[in-house]
Amino acid sequence: MLLAQSSWMEVEEYLKRSKSILVPVGSIEQHGPNGLLGTDAICPEVIAKRAEQLTDMLVAPTFSVGCAQHHLAFAGTITLRPSTMIASILDWTASLQRHGFERIYWLNGHGGNVATVNAAFAEIYAQRSFSSAVQEQDILLKLQNWWQFESVAALCKQLYPVGDGQHATASEVAVTYAAYPDAQKQVQMQPKIAPTGTITHAQDYRRQFPDGRIGSDPSQASVEDGKQIIQAAAEAVAAEFERFAKS
Amino acid sequence: MLLAQSSWMEVEEYLKRSKSILVPVGSIEQHGPNGLLGTDAICPEVIAKRAEQLTDMLVAPTFSVGCAQHHLAFAGTITLRPSTMIASILDWTASLQRHGFERIYWLNGHGGNVATVNAAFAEIYAQRSFSSAVQEQDILLKLQNWWQFESVAALCKQLYPVGDGQHATASEVAVTYAAYPDAQKQVQMQPKIAPTGTITHAQDYRRQFPDGRIGSDPSQASVEDGKQIIQAAAEAVAAEFERFAKS
Amino acid sequence: MLLAQSSWMEVEEYLKRSKSILVPVGSIEQHGPNGLLGTDAICPEVIAKRAEQLTDMLVAPTFSVGCAQHHLAFAGTITLRPSTMIASILDWTASLQRHGFERIYWLNGHGGNVATVNAAFAEIYAQRSFSSAVQEQDILLKLQNWWQFESVAALCKQLYPVGDGQHATASEVAVTYAAYPDAQKQVQMQPKIAPTGTITHAQDYRRQFPDGRIGSDPSQASVEDGKQIIQAAAEAVAAEFERFAKS
Amino acid sequence: MLLAQSSWMEVEEYLKRSKSILVPVGSIEQHGPNGLLGTDAICPEVIAKRAEQLTDMLVAPTFSVGCAQHHLAFAGTITLRPSTMIASILDWTASLQRHGFERIYWLNGHGGNVATVNAAFAEIYAQRSFSSAVQEQDILLKLQNWWQFESVAALCKQLYPVGDGQHATASEVAVTYAAYPDAQKQVQMQPKIAPTGTITHAQDYRRQFPDGRIGSDPSQASVEDGKQIIQAAAEAVAAEFERFAKS
Amino acid sequence: MLLAQSSWMEVEEYLKRSKSILVPVGSIEQHGPNGLLGTDAICPEVIAKRAEQLTDMLVAPTFSVGCAQHHLAFAGTITLRPSTMIASILDWTASLQRHGFERIYWLNGHGGNVATVNAAFAEIYAQRSFSSAVQEQDILLKLQNWWQFESVAALCKQLYPVGDGQHATASEVAVTYAAYPDAQKQVQMQPKIAPTGTITHAQDYRRQFPDGRIGSDPSQASVEDGKQIIQAAAEAVAAEFERFAKS
Amino acid sequence: MLLAQSSWMEVEEYLKRSKSILVPVGSIEQHGPNGLLGTDAICPEVIAKRAEQLTDMLVAPTFSVGCAQHHLAFAGTITLRPSTMIASILDWTASLQRHGFERIYWLNGHGGNVATVNAAFAEIYAQRSFSSAVQEQDILLKLQNWWQFESVAALCKQLYPVGDGQHATASEVAVTYAAYPDAQKQVQMQPKIAPTGTITHAQDYRRQFPDGRIGSDPSQASVEDGKQIIQAAAEAVAAEFERFAKS
């Protein structure tokens, strides 16, 4: 069930049987020569939409722009400052709590979001922790990176034993190609596998990684691989969401 | 050209011929018994995607959650506080300016965003106005509600001479039905045309407008109407964007 | 009854018969060659003081500095950033609510304040809307531009059929001349009627409108005209405030 | 020269001969049974307007609402939170700096503002101190309480040897009566001289000081006394402003 | 009793007999040629630790970095902006209130903190003052500069009749030398007694006071003097804290 | 070299040979029945002070209060909200950059700080990334948890093969006992090894972990063990800091 395509009455109905919701959270940032700027938002979104077909799950709209300051030296990247992202996550959460949601599962597509999302969780919990009053409504927040399920990691390793990489990975590009086959781009990678290093600010990033990739050869990506990864990830998400909803 | 499905190299190429970009901006909020929670995000997004086929235009990802505090008494509504939305628009704009964009055209789907988006524009301009230094890069921000083009307003008036309404309008529901035909909902409206009134906070809103609609009978909406409206709006957007890009 | 010249006991007495208050809200910004920097604060203030003589009304001190970033290239202009103005309006409102006021009528003298004041209203309402608890105290916020009453607009049109303009208008200058006759300035306008255009940031504003006026010939302003406008506006304000207080 | 009644061209002219400006800063808060809610704004304003007749001085509009949280249990009090007041002072200062002002003299009417205004000064200076770059434009900020000039303190002591007090003082009430004779209020003080104590939050304040006064008998105030105090303070301000402008 | 070296169970035990706590608050800033960067944090900390041996008192960790923007032109200085310091004091206070503390005594080592700490107190009290609800838990905040006890001031005057000074004073350097004898530095002062003046921003400060001192000759400082000052201050703190705890 | 016990001239001297500094960052939070509230601040501080004896290193004052909202249901815990901690880290960093530091090594004592410190790093880098201008001064920020060096983890595993745990660990308690032997507390643990689980807000934490420990038996801690751990960690820090300073 997709929140954006539901009516408020349908969501009210859903809340009678579940207090849990999934929010895909991504980033708009360069993903190398053949990767899409929307990769990190597209991946959790398509996985969530597939998972939603496997279990009773409400999927919120995608929180699409995240923390991508380090990619700003590449055209098209859009970022929030961490402080803005924290404020935004507070508002999304307060809105969902208003309706009675007590379990929010953030399915994440971008490693650079992890610190800030967890800081936001602490900010939300802190509001509650500063009070010694007993509060009726509970709240549980969970962040899950889609590529870190064991089954998914194993599949990616099998598909791309060499050059899956750290940024603009073959596996994430494959997922987006499965989602938007027309957006595939044929680019010769130079060098075949990109260098690795440490991430700081945008100018330093571009100096180290001139075409945007880190450790990857995403020219390996294919629609077929992407479909497999989406299916594996969706199954893992559906199963974990069910456990989370009951926790 | 859709930014989320482009590579950074393609955006860099686009910037050589244009400094302009369109950002659809919406809201996630109840739209009555048969309207979708995502209506205000879906409308500018589908219109922008159609317009992009009519002219050389870069379309950013949709800024999907806006100012919807007054709808919070209806399940599924998600809102930013105005101060958070201002911070977010600042960050989006600063990101786009970083790449050299000088014209940002915000195509809006929600009347409740207008004040806050304009306040954000003033906040952005103020950063620049406080300095007396000459600045090389220019910046021009424009907000346009899709339903306020003359041609669009005339078409909606012709399609729905009675009960187009102010919120959960027949015309916006039609646009979303054209975009997502499977999401159509058959609901008997009670009363046929909803009451009108003044908007304040969420509890007051629900008291006045028990099913969420204001002044509308959205059961008139159809996929066919929606297609016409999208086409009319897309033509108006494409033409205005061209003028804006040259201004 | 003027709050600033009342004792707290007198206000406490007033609150027994009314929960409503009027706040004049203005701006300190250039108003062309013969207009006063305080024009936008002076206009709602003098109109409110006249209206207060026509009905039982409490008038708060004037919120005198508003959103005027676009005028910063002209000496003497003082502005708040929109985010600061929102914070200030929150504090004024919280203070007034503390005493039991439930209807706050903001009589506005500056078009550039409209977006930010409305964003502030949404921020205030949002605080309440995020909670599902029933709240005893009600709050209703209303913004009214003094020049937009039908009777006032008609009078200005009659007095200045040509060249009333959009900024540094003949009518607002007339109101300030009626309030402070000694502050009248004799300046030859060059050109007679100023150009019109779009407002962005300060440097762009000064480039387009070298002497600060937009579309106006304020040399038409006179004390006598100002008195008429004040009277017309005060009557409209008094009548509307009475309705608002009972709503 | 009053900024609010000047044109931008007149201020531009003034800036050729002086980089200094005076800003009256006050508070809207209860001042006991016969004192005006606007007392702390009125005092520095009328003193500044008198001083302006004695020397070449530009007087900004009054920053009328300050830090008065401790008076909120008395009707009519309006306060900013300290953080809002700091943000506002930053914006006023940035605006004035934009025009070339380098000396801002804040003439203060409220003891409760002192900490926050000084914190704001430190916030403004800090923006500059974090940079090691040489900056052409200088900035000097000064806060002066009108009642702390030696000559003024001596006069008040002579006029009211007993019961001038700490809040709702006889001397400040006298100044406002001189400014607005029609606003005088005849109230029997009970007890004759109010108690003294420590200021914390609003409920505690009202518990300790039931009618709002601290240590004072303001029934001694008269228009005639007020005139003398205004004259003495204006002379002190004019002299100090001249020194400040040259420093 | 030192909070940092206690267990939570020991603090819970303490709260049964007292609701009061002392927080040393300092600054990390240059203190002239022979003074320590930590001087303003070390002084209240060692005095508090000595006082804690004289009475039943809980000493919180030292709030060590304060408002020192004016010293930033000297290496090693670390400052918070006033707005950050206010936010931090709010959080410390909210944490302590959560446990039931109702009296917080801030023992201050830095004159430059006074305005901002008092602004923070007003911000905290304001949260409470905006509400008209009766609140069970009380809160009392007090700021005390260690050098302003009469007994301490008299002792310092006796030890250093000439050149104790205003910044990098002989007495504060003596206190730190008593605390850390190994950190003593032998430096010839040039001139013997430093100049005096007004504090604004960092560049101006360094221009006026090239070696960082104001009005002092801290080469007079000795371990023996420091011990005496610590003892005198500790006795004064212990006595005042006892009164405060009972107030 | 300890910054707090150095003069500004000594730091200026240090900056001629190194642009690197170490900041211990901790937390004030409950550490079970026999652990100190200051544990997480004490550990990195004593390790840093030992490391400073092994290499040329400047050690800043300890950033002692961090993110501990989840421990607020235990007396004595003090926390910053993540947003406040981010603002504070920005100010510390801006201060250090002002003096020319380009490498800041944060030695962390608290797992709960990791997300927020990394979010702060991204906020700092973002300020720079939004600009396309070339910047002369570089900045590199690094966070290192003291317990995660391989040599340290191996030693702790060897000392406490069972029940080192996740919070209030035997190893961290041992470090604090080595630092403050007088603060050792003899407490019988009940149960011997604490339960494990997931961390959310304070009330939930206390419900799950009634005495504050997670997975640990800290009664194993001893001064002797602590000394060994300090030595191992100090050697690892010194070696890594040297590499970092040269990177």
PDB file of N, CA and C in Angstrom, chain E residues 31-87:
ATOM      1  N   HIS E  31      45.475  34.004  28.403  1.00  0.00           N
ATOM      2  CA  HIS E  31      45.608  34.776  29.631  1.00  0.00           C
ATOM      3  C   HIS E  31      46.997  35.393  29.727  1.00  0.00           C
ATOM      4  N   GLY E  32      47.403  36.014  28.653  1.00  0.00           N
ATOM      5  CA  GLY E  32      48.664  36.742  28.680  1.00  0.00           C
ATOM      6  C   GLY E  32      49.867  35.818  28.607  1.00  0.00           C
ATOM      7  N   PRO E  33      51.052  36.386  28.754  1.00  0.00           N
ATOM      8  CA  PRO E  33      52.299  35.652  28.499  1.00  0.00           C
ATOM      9  C   PRO E  33      52.577  34.530  29.497  1.00  0.00           C
ATOM     10  N   ASN E  34      52.134  34.676  30.744  1.00  0.00           N
ATOM     11  CA  ASN E  34      52.444  33.607  31.711  1.00  0.00           C
ATOM     12  C   ASN E  34      51.194  32.913  32.259  1.00  0.00           C
ATOM     13  N   GLY E  35      50.022  33.255  31.701  1.00  0.00           N
ATOM     14  CA  GLY E  35      48.784  32.646  32.180  1.00  0.00           C
ATOM     15  C   GLY E  35      48.378  31.464  31.314  1.00  0.00           C
ATOM     16  N   LEU E  36      47.581  30.573  31.887  1.00  0.00           N
ATOM     17  CA  LEU E  36      47.191  29.349  31.183  1.00  0.00           C
ATOM     18  C   LEU E  36      45.936  29.598  30.368  1.00  0.00           C
ATOM     19  N   LEU E  37      45.837  28.941  29.219  1.00  0.00           N
ATOM     20  CA  LEU E  37      44.620  29.050  28.400  1.00  0.00           C
ATOM     21  C   LEU E  37      43.401  28.551  29.163  1.00  0.00           C
ATOM     22  N   GLY E  38      43.602  27.634  30.091  1.00  0.00           N
ATOM     23  CA  GLY E  38      42.479  27.089  30.851  1.00  0.00           C
ATOM     24  C   GLY E  38      42.130  27.857  32.115  1.00  0.00           C
ATOM     25  N   THR E  39      42.756  28.990  32.349  1.00  0.00           N
ATOM     26  CA  THR E  39      42.605  29.702  33.616  1.00  0.00           C
ATOM     27  C   THR E  39      41.160  29.814  34.110  1.00  0.00           C
ATOM     28  N   ASP E  40      40.275  30.283  33.246  1.00  0.00           N
ATOM     29  CA  ASP E  40      38.907  30.588  33.689  1.00  0.00           C
ATOM     30  C   ASP E  40      38.082  29.347  33.982  1.00  0.00           C
ATOM     31  N   ALA E  41      38.506  28.208  33.455  1.00  0.00           N
ATOM     32  CA  ALA E  41      37.851  26.949  33.805  1.00  0.00           C
ATOM     33  C   ALA E  41      38.476  26.344  35.051  1.00  0.00           C
ATOM     34  N   ILE E  42      39.786  26.512  35.158  1.00  0.00           N
ATOM     35  CA  ILE E  42      40.506  25.916  36.302  1.00  0.00           C
ATOM     36  C   ILE E  42      40.089  26.591  37.615  1.00  0.00           C
ATOM     37  N   CYS E  43      39.982  27.911  37.616  1.00  0.00           N
ATOM     38  CA  CYS E  43      39.695  28.629  38.864  1.00  0.00           C
ATOM     39  C   CYS E  43      38.388  28.167  39.524  1.00  0.00           C
ATOM     40  N   PRO E  44      37.237  28.246  38.849  1.00  0.00           N
ATOM     41  CA  PRO E  44      36.018  27.801  39.530  1.00  0.00           C
ATOM     42  C   PRO E  44      36.050  26.307  39.854  1.00  0.00           C
ATOM     43  N   GLU E  45      36.764  25.546  39.050  1.00  0.00           N
ATOM     44  CA  GLU E  45      36.809  24.106  39.304  1.00  0.00           C
ATOM     45  C   GLU E  45      37.571  23.793  40.592  1.00  0.00           C
ATOM     46  N   VAL E  46      38.731  24.402  40.756  1.00  0.00           N
ATOM     47  CA  VAL E  46      39.498  24.082  41.979  1.00  0.00           C
ATOM     48  C   VAL E  46      38.837  24.681  43.215  1.00  0.00           C
ATOM     49  N   ILE E  47      38.225  25.834  43.050  1.00  0.00           N
ATOM     50  CA  ILE E  47      37.508  26.428  44.186  1.00  0.00           C
ATOM     51  C   ILE E  47      36.324  25.548  44.577  1.00  0.00           C
ATOM     52  N   ALA E  48      35.599  25.052  43.576  1.00  0.00           N
ATOM     53  CA  ALA E  48      34.454  24.192  43.866  1.00  0.00           C
ATOM     54  C   ALA E  48      34.898  22.900  44.542  1.00  0.00           C
ATOM     55  N   LYS E  49      35.999  22.347  44.066  1.00  0.00           N
ATOM     56  CA  LYS E  49      36.471  21.083  44.648  1.00  0.00           C
ATOM     57  C   LYS E  49      36.908  21.280  46.094  1.00  0.00           C
ATOM     58  N   ARG E  50      37.453  22.452  46.381  1.00  0.00           N
ATOM     59  CA  ARG E  50      37.819  22.746  47.777  1.00  0.00           C
ATOM     60  C   ARG E  50      36.553  22.992  48.606  1.00  0.00           C
ATOM     61  N   ALA E  51      35.594  23.724  48.068  1.00  0.00           N
ATOM     62  CA  ALA E  51      34.341  24.024  48.782  1.00  0.00           C
ATOM     63  C   ALA E  51      33.587  22.739  49.094  1.00  0.00           C
ATOM     64  N   GLU E  52      33.667  21.802  48.196  1.00  0.00           N
ATOM     65  CA  GLU E  52      32.935  20.541  48.344  1.00  0.00           C
ATOM     66  C   GLU E  52      33.432  19.774  49.570  1.00  0.00           C
ATOM     67  N   GLN E  53      34.662  20.087  49.988  1.00  0.00           N
ATOM     68  CA  GLN E  53      35.184  19.423  51.195  1.00  0.00           C
ATOM     69  C   GLN E  53      34.683  20.101  52.467  1.00  0.00           C
ATOM     70  N   LEU E  54      34.069  21.272  52.298  1.00  0.00           N
ATOM     71  CA  LEU E  54      33.636  22.057  53.460  1.00  0.00           C
ATOM     72  C   LEU E  54      32.155  21.909  53.768  1.00  0.00           C
ATOM     73  N   THR E  55      31.388  21.400  52.814  1.00  0.00           N
ATOM     74  CA  THR E  55      29.941  21.264  53.043  1.00  0.00           C
ATOM     75  C   THR E  55      29.420  20.145  52.153  1.00  0.00           C
ATOM     76  N   ASP E  56      28.165  19.786  52.349  1.00  0.00           N
ATOM     77  CA  ASP E  56      27.550  18.737  51.527  1.00  0.00           C
ATOM     78  C   ASP E  56      27.096  19.351  50.207  1.00  0.00           C
ATOM     79  N   MET E  57      27.870  19.098  49.162  1.00  0.00           N
ATOM     80  CA  MET E  57      27.641  19.789  47.897  1.00  0.00           C
ATOM     81  C   MET E  57      27.977  18.845  46.756  1.00  0.00           C
ATOM     82  N   LEU E  58      27.130  18.844  45.741  1.00  0.00           N
ATOM     83  CA  LEU E  58      27.420  18.064  44.543  1.00  0.00           C
ATOM     84  C   LEU E  58      27.985  19.002  43.483  1.00  0.00           C
ATOM     85  N   VAL E  59      29.157  18.646  42.948  1.00  0.00           N
ATOM     86  CA  VAL E  59      29.818  19.473  41.945  1.00  0.00           C
ATOM     87  C   VAL E  59      29.739  18.782  40.582  1.00  0.00           C
ATOM     88  N   ALA E  60      29.103  19.457  39.643  1.00  0.00           N
ATOM     89  CA  ALA E  60      28.982  18.927  38.275  1.00  0.00           C
ATOM     90  C   ALA E  60      30.313  19.060  37.545  1.00  0.00           C
ATOM     91  N   PRO E  61      30.448  18.399  36.398  1.00  0.00           N
ATOM     92  CA  PRO E  61      31.640  18.629  35.570  1.00  0.00           C
ATOM     93  C   PRO E  61      31.704  20.107  35.166  1.00  0.00           C
ATOM     94  N   THR E  62      32.873  20.571  34.849  1.00  0.00           N
ATOM     95  CA  THR E  62      33.051  21.973  34.484  1.00  0.00           C
ATOM     96  C   THR E  62      32.565  22.227  33.064  1.00  0.00           C
ATOM     97  N   PHE E  63      31.757  23.282  32.922  1.00  0.00           N
ATOM     98  CA  PHE E  63      31.349  23.765  31.593  1.00  0.00           C
ATOM     99  C   PHE E  63      32.521  24.616  31.139  1.00  0.00           C
ATOM    100  N   SER E  64      33.447  24.018  30.381  1.00  0.00           N
ATOM    101  CA  SER E  64      34.770  24.636  30.274  1.00  0.00           C
ATOM    102  C   SER E  64      34.940  25.656  29.158  1.00  0.00           C
ATOM    103  N   VAL E  65      34.205  25.496  28.062  1.00  0.00           N
ATOM    104  CA  VAL E  65      34.347  26.451  26.959  1.00  0.00           C
ATOM    105  C   VAL E  65      33.174  27.414  26.976  1.00  0.00           C
ATOM    106  N   GLY E  66      33.465  28.719  27.044  1.00  0.00           N
ATOM    107  CA  GLY E  66      32.406  29.723  27.138  1.00  0.00           C
ATOM    108  C   GLY E  66      32.500  30.744  26.012  1.00  0.00           C
ATOM    109  N   CYS E  67      32.260  32.001  26.347  1.00  0.00           N
ATOM    110  CA  CYS E  67      32.207  33.078  25.350  1.00  0.00           C
ATOM    111  C   CYS E  67      33.521  33.847  25.313  1.00  0.00           C
ATOM    112  N   ALA E  68      34.337  33.581  24.331  1.00  0.00           N
ATOM    113  CA  ALA E  68      35.673  34.173  24.287  1.00  0.00           C
ATOM    114  C   ALA E  68      36.029  34.670  22.899  1.00  0.00           C
ATOM    115  N   GLN E  69      35.026  35.136  22.155  1.00  0.00           N
ATOM    116  CA  GLN E  69      35.295  35.560  20.765  1.00  0.00           C
ATOM    117  C   GLN E  69      36.370  36.638  20.704  1.00  0.00           C
ATOM    118  N   HIS E  70      36.420  37.496  21.714  1.00  0.00           N
ATOM    119  CA  HIS E  70      37.350  38.629  21.682  1.00  0.00           C
ATOM    120  C   HIS E  70      38.802  38.184  21.836  1.00  0.00           C
ATOM    121  N   HIS E  71      39.041  36.939  22.225  1.00  0.00           N
ATOM    122  CA  HIS E  71      40.416  36.459  22.385  1.00  0.00           C
ATOM    123  C   HIS E  71      40.875  35.611  21.193  1.00  0.00           C
ATOM    124  N   LEU E  72      40.053  35.509  20.157  1.00  0.00           N
ATOM    125  CA  LEU E  72      40.363  34.573  19.068  1.00  0.00           C
ATOM    126  C   LEU E  72      41.616  34.942  18.268  1.00  0.00           C
ATOM    127  N   ALA E  73      42.106  36.149  18.405  1.00  0.00           N
ATOM    128  CA  ALA E  73      43.343  36.480  17.680  1.00  0.00           C
ATOM    129  C   ALA E  73      44.583  35.966  18.402  1.00  0.00           C
ATOM    130  N   PHE E  74      44.390  35.256  19.509  1.00  0.00           N
ATOM    131  CA  PHE E  74      45.508  34.638  20.239  1.00  0.00           C
ATOM    132  C   PHE E  74      45.359  33.117  20.176  1.00  0.00           C
ATOM    133  N   ALA E  75      46.415  32.440  19.790  1.00  0.00           N
ATOM    134  CA  ALA E  75      46.387  30.995  19.545  1.00  0.00           C
ATOM    135  C   ALA E  75      45.898  30.210  20.757  1.00  0.00           C
ATOM    136  N   GLY E  76      45.040  29.238  20.493  1.00  0.00           N
ATOM    137  CA  GLY E  76      44.595  28.335  21.529  1.00  0.00           C
ATOM    138  C   GLY E  76      43.241  28.668  22.110  1.00  0.00           C
ATOM    139  N   THR E  77      42.781  29.893  21.934  1.00  0.00           N
ATOM    140  CA  THR E  77      41.450  30.284  22.410  1.00  0.00           C
ATOM    141  C   THR E  77      40.368  29.465  21.711  1.00  0.00           C
ATOM    142  N   ILE E  78      39.393  28.987  22.474  1.00  0.00           N
ATOM    143  CA  ILE E  78      38.245  28.268  21.910  1.00  0.00           C
ATOM    144  C   ILE E  78      36.982  28.939  22.439  1.00  0.00           C
ATOM    145  N   THR E  79      36.041  29.205  21.563  1.00  0.00           N
ATOM    146  CA  THR E  79      34.824  29.885  22.006  1.00  0.00           C
ATOM    147  C   THR E  79      33.586  29.208  21.481  1.00  0.00           C
ATOM    148  N   LEU E  80      32.493  29.373  22.190  1.00  0.00           N
ATOM    149  CA  LEU E  80      31.163  29.131  21.651  1.00  0.00           C
ATOM    150  C   LEU E  80      30.583  30.471  21.215  1.00  0.00           C
ATOM    151  N   ARG E  81      29.774  30.485  20.177  1.00  0.00           N
ATOM    152  CA  ARG E  81      28.944  31.665  19.946  1.00  0.00           C
ATOM    153  C   ARG E  81      27.935  31.759  21.108  1.00  0.00           C
ATOM    154  N   PRO E  82      27.508  32.958  21.486  1.00  0.00           N
ATOM    155  CA  PRO E  82      26.531  33.055  22.572  1.00  0.00           C
ATOM    156  C   PRO E  82      25.301  32.183  22.340  1.00  0.00           C
ATOM    157  N   SER E  83      24.807  32.122  21.103  1.00  0.00           N
ATOM    158  CA  SER E  83      23.617  31.312  20.844  1.00  0.00           C
ATOM    159  C   SER E  83      23.874  29.834  21.119  1.00  0.00           C
ATOM    160  N   THR E  84      25.076  29.355  20.843  1.00  0.00           N
ATOM    161  CA  THR E  84      25.406  27.961  21.146  1.00  0.00           C
ATOM    162  C   THR E  84      25.513  27.752  22.648  1.00  0.00           C
ATOM    163  N   MET E  85      26.090  28.718  23.344  1.00  0.00           N
ATOM    164  CA  MET E  85      26.220  28.577  24.792  1.00  0.00           C
ATOM    165  C   MET E  85      24.839  28.555  25.452  1.00  0.00           C
ATOM    166  N   ILE E  86      23.929  29.370  24.945  1.00  0.00           N
ATOM    167  CA  ILE E  86      22.562  29.365  25.482  1.00  0.00           C
ATOM    168  C   ILE E  86      21.929  27.991  25.276  1.00  0.00           C
ATOM    169  N   ALA E  87      22.052  27.438  24.075  1.00  0.00           N
ATOM    170  CA  ALA E  87      21.479  26.114  23.796  1.00  0.00           C
ATOM    171  C   ALA E  87      22.081  25.060  24.722  1.00  0.00           C
TER     172      ALA E  87
END
